[in-house]
Tab-separated table of C-alpha atoms and ligand atoms in Angstrom:
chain	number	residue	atom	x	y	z
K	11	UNK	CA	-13.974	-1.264	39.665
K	12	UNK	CA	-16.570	1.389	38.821
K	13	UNK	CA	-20.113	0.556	39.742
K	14	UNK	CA	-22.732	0.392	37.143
K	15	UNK	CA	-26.061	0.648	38.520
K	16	UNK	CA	-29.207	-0.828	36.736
K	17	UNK	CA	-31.009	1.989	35.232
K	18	UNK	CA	-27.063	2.881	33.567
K	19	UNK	CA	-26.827	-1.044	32.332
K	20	UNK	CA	-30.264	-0.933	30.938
K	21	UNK	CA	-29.544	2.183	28.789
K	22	UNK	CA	-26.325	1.051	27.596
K	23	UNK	CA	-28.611	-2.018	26.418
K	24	UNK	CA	-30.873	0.012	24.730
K	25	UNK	CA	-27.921	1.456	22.682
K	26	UNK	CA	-26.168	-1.533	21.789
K	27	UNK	CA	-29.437	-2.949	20.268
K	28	UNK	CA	-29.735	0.445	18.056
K	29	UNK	CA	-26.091	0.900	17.086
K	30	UNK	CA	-26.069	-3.102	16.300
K	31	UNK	CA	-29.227	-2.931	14.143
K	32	UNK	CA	-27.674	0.320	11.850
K	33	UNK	CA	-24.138	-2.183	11.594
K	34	UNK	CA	-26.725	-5.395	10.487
K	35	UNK	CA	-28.285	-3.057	8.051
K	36	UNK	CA	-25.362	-1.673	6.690
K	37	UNK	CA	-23.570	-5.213	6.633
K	38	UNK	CA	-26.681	-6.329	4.482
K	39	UNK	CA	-26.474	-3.275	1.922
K	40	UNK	CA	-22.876	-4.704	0.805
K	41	UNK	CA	-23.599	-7.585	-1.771
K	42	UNK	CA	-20.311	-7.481	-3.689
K	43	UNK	CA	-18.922	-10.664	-1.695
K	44	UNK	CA	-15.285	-10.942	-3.650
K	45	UNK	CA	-13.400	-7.833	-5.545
K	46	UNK	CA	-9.465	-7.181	-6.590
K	47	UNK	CA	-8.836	-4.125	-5.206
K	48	UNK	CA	-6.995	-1.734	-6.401
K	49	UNK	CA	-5.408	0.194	-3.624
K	50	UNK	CA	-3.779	3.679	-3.413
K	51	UNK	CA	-1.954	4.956	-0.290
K	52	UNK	CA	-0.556	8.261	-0.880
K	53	UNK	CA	0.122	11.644	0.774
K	54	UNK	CA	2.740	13.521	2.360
K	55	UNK	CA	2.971	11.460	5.520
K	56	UNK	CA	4.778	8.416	6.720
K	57	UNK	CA	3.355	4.731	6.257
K	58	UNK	CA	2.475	4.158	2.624
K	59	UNK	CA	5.242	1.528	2.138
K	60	UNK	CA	4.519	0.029	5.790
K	61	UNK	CA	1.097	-0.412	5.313
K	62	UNK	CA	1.197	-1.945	2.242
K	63	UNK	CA	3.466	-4.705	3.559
K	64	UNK	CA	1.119	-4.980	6.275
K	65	UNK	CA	-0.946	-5.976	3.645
K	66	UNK	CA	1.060	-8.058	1.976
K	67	UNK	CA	1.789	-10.402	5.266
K	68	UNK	CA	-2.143	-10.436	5.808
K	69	UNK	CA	-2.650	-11.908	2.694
K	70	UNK	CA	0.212	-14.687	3.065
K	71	UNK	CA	-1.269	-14.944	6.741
K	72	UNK	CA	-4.187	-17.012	4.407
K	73	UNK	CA	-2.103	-18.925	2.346
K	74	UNK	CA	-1.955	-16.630	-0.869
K	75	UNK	CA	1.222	-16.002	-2.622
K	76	UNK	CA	2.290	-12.088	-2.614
K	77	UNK	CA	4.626	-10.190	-5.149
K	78	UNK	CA	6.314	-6.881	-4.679
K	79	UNK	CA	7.948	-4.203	-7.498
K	80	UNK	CA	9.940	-1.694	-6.071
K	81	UNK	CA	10.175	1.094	-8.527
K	82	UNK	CA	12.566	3.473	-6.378
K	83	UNK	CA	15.630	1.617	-4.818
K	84	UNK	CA	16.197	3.224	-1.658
K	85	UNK	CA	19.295	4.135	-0.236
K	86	UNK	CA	19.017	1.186	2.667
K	87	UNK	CA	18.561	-2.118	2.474
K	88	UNK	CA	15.371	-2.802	4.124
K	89	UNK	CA	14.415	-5.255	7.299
K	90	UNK	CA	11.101	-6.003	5.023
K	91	UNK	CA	13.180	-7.415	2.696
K	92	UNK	CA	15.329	-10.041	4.531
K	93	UNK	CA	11.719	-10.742	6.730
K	94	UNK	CA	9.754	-11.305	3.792
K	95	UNK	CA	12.611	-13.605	2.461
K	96	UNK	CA	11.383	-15.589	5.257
K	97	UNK	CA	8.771	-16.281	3.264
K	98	UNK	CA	10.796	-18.084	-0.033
K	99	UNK	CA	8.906	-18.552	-3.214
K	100	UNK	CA	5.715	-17.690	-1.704
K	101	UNK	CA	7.401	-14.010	-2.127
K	102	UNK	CA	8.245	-12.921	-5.313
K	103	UNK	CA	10.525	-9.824	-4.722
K	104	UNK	CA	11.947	-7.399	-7.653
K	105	UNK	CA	13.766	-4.253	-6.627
K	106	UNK	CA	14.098	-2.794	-9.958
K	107	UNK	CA	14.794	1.257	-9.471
K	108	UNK	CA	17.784	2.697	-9.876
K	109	UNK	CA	17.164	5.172	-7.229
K	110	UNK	CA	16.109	8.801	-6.464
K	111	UNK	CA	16.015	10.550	-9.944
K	112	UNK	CA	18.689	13.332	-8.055
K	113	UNK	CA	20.807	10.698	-7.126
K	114	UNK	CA	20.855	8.996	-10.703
K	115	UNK	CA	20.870	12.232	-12.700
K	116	UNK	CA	20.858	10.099	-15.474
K	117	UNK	CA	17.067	10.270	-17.147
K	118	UNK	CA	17.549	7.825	-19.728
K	119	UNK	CA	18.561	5.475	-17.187
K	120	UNK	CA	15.794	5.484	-14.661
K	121	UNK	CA	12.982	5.359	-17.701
K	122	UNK	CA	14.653	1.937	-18.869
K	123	UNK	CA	14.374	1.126	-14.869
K	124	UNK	CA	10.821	2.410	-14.496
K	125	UNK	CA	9.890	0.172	-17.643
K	126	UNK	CA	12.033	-2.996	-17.021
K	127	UNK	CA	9.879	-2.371	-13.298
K	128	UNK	CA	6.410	-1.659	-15.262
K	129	UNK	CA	7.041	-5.529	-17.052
K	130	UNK	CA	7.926	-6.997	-14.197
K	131	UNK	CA	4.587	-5.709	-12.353
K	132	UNK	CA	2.649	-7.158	-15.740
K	133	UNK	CA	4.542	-10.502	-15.050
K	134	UNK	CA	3.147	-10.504	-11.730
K	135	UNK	CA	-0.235	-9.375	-12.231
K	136	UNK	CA	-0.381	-12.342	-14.495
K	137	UNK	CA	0.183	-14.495	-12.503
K	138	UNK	CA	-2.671	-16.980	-10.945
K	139	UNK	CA	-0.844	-18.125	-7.575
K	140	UNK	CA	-0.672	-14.447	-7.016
K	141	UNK	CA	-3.397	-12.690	-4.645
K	142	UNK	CA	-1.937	-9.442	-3.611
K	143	UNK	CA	0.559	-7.254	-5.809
K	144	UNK	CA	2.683	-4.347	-4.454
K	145	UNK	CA	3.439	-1.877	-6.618
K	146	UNK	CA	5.399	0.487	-4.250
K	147	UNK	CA	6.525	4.029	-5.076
K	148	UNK	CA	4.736	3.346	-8.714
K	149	UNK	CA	3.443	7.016	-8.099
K	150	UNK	CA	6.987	8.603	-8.229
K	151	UNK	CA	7.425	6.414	-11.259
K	152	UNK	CA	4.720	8.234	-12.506
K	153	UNK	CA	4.462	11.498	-11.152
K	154	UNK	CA	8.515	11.853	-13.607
K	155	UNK	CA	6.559	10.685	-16.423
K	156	UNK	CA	8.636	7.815	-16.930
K	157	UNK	CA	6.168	5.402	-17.658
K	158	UNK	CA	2.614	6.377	-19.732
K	159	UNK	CA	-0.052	6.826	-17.380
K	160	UNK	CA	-2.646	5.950	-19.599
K	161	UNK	CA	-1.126	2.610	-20.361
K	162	UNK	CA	-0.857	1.991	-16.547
K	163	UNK	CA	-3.849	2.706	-15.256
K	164	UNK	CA	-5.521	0.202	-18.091
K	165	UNK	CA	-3.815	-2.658	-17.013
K	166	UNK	CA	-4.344	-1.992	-13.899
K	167	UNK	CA	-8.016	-1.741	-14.225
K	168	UNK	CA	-8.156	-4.953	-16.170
K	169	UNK	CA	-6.127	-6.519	-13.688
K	170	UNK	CA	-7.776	-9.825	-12.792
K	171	UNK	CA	-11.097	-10.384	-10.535
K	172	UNK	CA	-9.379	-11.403	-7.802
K	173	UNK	CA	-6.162	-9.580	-7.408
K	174	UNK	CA	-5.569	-6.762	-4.775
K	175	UNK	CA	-3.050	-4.054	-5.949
K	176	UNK	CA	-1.721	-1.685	-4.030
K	177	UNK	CA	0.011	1.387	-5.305
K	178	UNK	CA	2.339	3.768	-3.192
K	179	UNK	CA	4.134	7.098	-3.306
K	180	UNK	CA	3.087	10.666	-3.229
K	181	UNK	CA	1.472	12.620	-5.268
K	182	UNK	CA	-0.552	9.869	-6.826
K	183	UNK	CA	-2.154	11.156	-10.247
K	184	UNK	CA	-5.598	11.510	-9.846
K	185	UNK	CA	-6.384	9.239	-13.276
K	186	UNK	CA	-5.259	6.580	-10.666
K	187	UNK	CA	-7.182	7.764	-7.759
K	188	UNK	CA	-10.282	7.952	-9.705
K	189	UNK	CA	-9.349	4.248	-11.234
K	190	UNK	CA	-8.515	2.980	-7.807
K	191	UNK	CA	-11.917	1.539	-5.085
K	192	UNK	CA	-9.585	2.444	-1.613
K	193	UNK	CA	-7.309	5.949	-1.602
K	194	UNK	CA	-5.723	6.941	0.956
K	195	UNK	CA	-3.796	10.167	1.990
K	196	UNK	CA	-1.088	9.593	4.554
K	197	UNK	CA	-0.969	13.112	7.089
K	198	UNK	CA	2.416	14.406	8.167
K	199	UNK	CA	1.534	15.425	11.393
K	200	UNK	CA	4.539	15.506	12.894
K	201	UNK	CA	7.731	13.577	11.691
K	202	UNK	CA	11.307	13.184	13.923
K	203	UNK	CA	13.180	14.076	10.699
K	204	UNK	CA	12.100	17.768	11.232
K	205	UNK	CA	13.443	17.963	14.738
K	206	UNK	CA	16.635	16.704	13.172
K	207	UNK	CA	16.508	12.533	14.090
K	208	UNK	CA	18.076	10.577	11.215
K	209	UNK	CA	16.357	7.232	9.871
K	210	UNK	CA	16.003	4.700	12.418
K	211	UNK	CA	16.633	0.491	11.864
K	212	UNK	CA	13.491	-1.003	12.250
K	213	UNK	CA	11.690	2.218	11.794
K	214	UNK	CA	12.364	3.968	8.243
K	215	UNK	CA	14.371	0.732	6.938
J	28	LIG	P1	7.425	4.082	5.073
J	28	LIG	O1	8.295	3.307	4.113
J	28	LIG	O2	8.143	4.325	6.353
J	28	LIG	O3	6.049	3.530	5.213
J	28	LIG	P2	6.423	6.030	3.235
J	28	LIG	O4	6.378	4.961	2.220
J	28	LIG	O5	5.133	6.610	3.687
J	28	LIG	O6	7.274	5.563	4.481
J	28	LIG	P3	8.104	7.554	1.436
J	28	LIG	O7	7.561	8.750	0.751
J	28	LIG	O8	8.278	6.299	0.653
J	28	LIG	O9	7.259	7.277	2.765
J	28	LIG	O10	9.461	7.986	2.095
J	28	LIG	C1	10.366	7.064	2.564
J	28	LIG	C2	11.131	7.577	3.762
J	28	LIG	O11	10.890	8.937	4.055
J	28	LIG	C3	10.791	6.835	5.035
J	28	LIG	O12	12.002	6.503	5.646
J	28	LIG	C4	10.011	7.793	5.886
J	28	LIG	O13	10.254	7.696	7.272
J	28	LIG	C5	10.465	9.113	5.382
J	28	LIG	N1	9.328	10.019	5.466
J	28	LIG	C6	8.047	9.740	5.227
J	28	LIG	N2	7.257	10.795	5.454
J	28	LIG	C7	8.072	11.790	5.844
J	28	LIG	C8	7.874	13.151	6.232
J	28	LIG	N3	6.649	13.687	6.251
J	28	LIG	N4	8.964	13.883	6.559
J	28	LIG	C9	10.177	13.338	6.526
J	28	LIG	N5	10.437	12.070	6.178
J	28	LIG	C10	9.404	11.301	5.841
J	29	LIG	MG1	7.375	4.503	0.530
């Protein structure tokens, strides 16, 4: 074990007490004690769908009920899906996309699927027993212009006091980002996919 001499505890003391006082301070500045959130992760880089479901199992960690709308139906079925099954009615689950607009090629198609999605997400929202709403890959939804945006981000500013939303996908529109209180931009630093690695179980599904 490294020895810490007296003079070296008594500084770090003196430091504690200073960085503790600016946290106390700032802690007191917030006085908005309960807020639905709306929540935006976007960007380029991987974890906007992951995070979002880490969400979603922190808020039925305190008892709250959870729904999901998928707007995009991948091309896996997803280990989030059978875990959060798990869960039963405490998890309402909708996969409503039709799938990647190059893989449906059919426009008129995925609009009725973004919309059917977009009521489904309304249901939801409405919904009391409800605390946390995923709205994931809403952005690619919207970045086709398959649902209005306007209309969108409306609702989802008048969505209820205490509901957290969260919104994923790239290329969010900024209209959202400027609607939303928590953006934020996944990186691609580095991703296996480049160096070749297909999607791995437990990993990207
Ligand atoms: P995840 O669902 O893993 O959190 P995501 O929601 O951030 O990913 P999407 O844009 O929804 O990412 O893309 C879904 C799939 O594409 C995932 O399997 C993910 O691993 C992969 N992916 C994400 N980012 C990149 C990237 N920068 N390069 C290549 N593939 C990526
Ligand atoms: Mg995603």
């Amino acid at each position: 074990m490294t020895k810490i001499d007296e003079d070296e505890a008594r500084r770090h003391r003196i430091k504690m007490a200073k960085r503790k006082a600016v946290q106390d301070a700032e802690v007191a500045g917030k006085t908005i004690a309960e807020k639905g959130l709306l929540i935006v992760n976007t960007g380029p880089g991987k974890g906007k769908t992951t995070a979002a479901f880490g969400l979603a199992l922190r808020m039925l960690g305190h008892g709250r009920r959870v729904g999901v709308v998928q707007f995009v139906k991948g091309a896996w079925h997803t280990g989030e899906k059978d875990a959060f099954a798990a869960f039963g009615d405490r998890v309402a689950w909708h996969t409503m996309g039709e799938g990647f607009t190059w893989e449906t090629q059919d426009i008129g198609r995925d609009i009725a699927a973004a919309e059917a999605a977009w009521a489904k997400a309304v249901e939801l929202m409405g919904d009391p027993s409800i605390g946390l709403v995923v709205l994931d890959e809403l952005n690619i939804a919207l970045r086709y212009d398959y649902l209005d945006l306007g209309k969108v981000v409306d609702a989802l500013k008048q969505r209820r006091g205490d509901l957290h939303i969260v919104v994923t996908g790239r290329n969010a529109k900024p209209r959202l980002i400027e609607a939303a209180d928590l953006v934020t931009e996944m990186g691609a630093v580095k991703h296996h996919f480049t160096a070749g690695v297909k999607a791995q179980k437990g990993i990207e599904f």
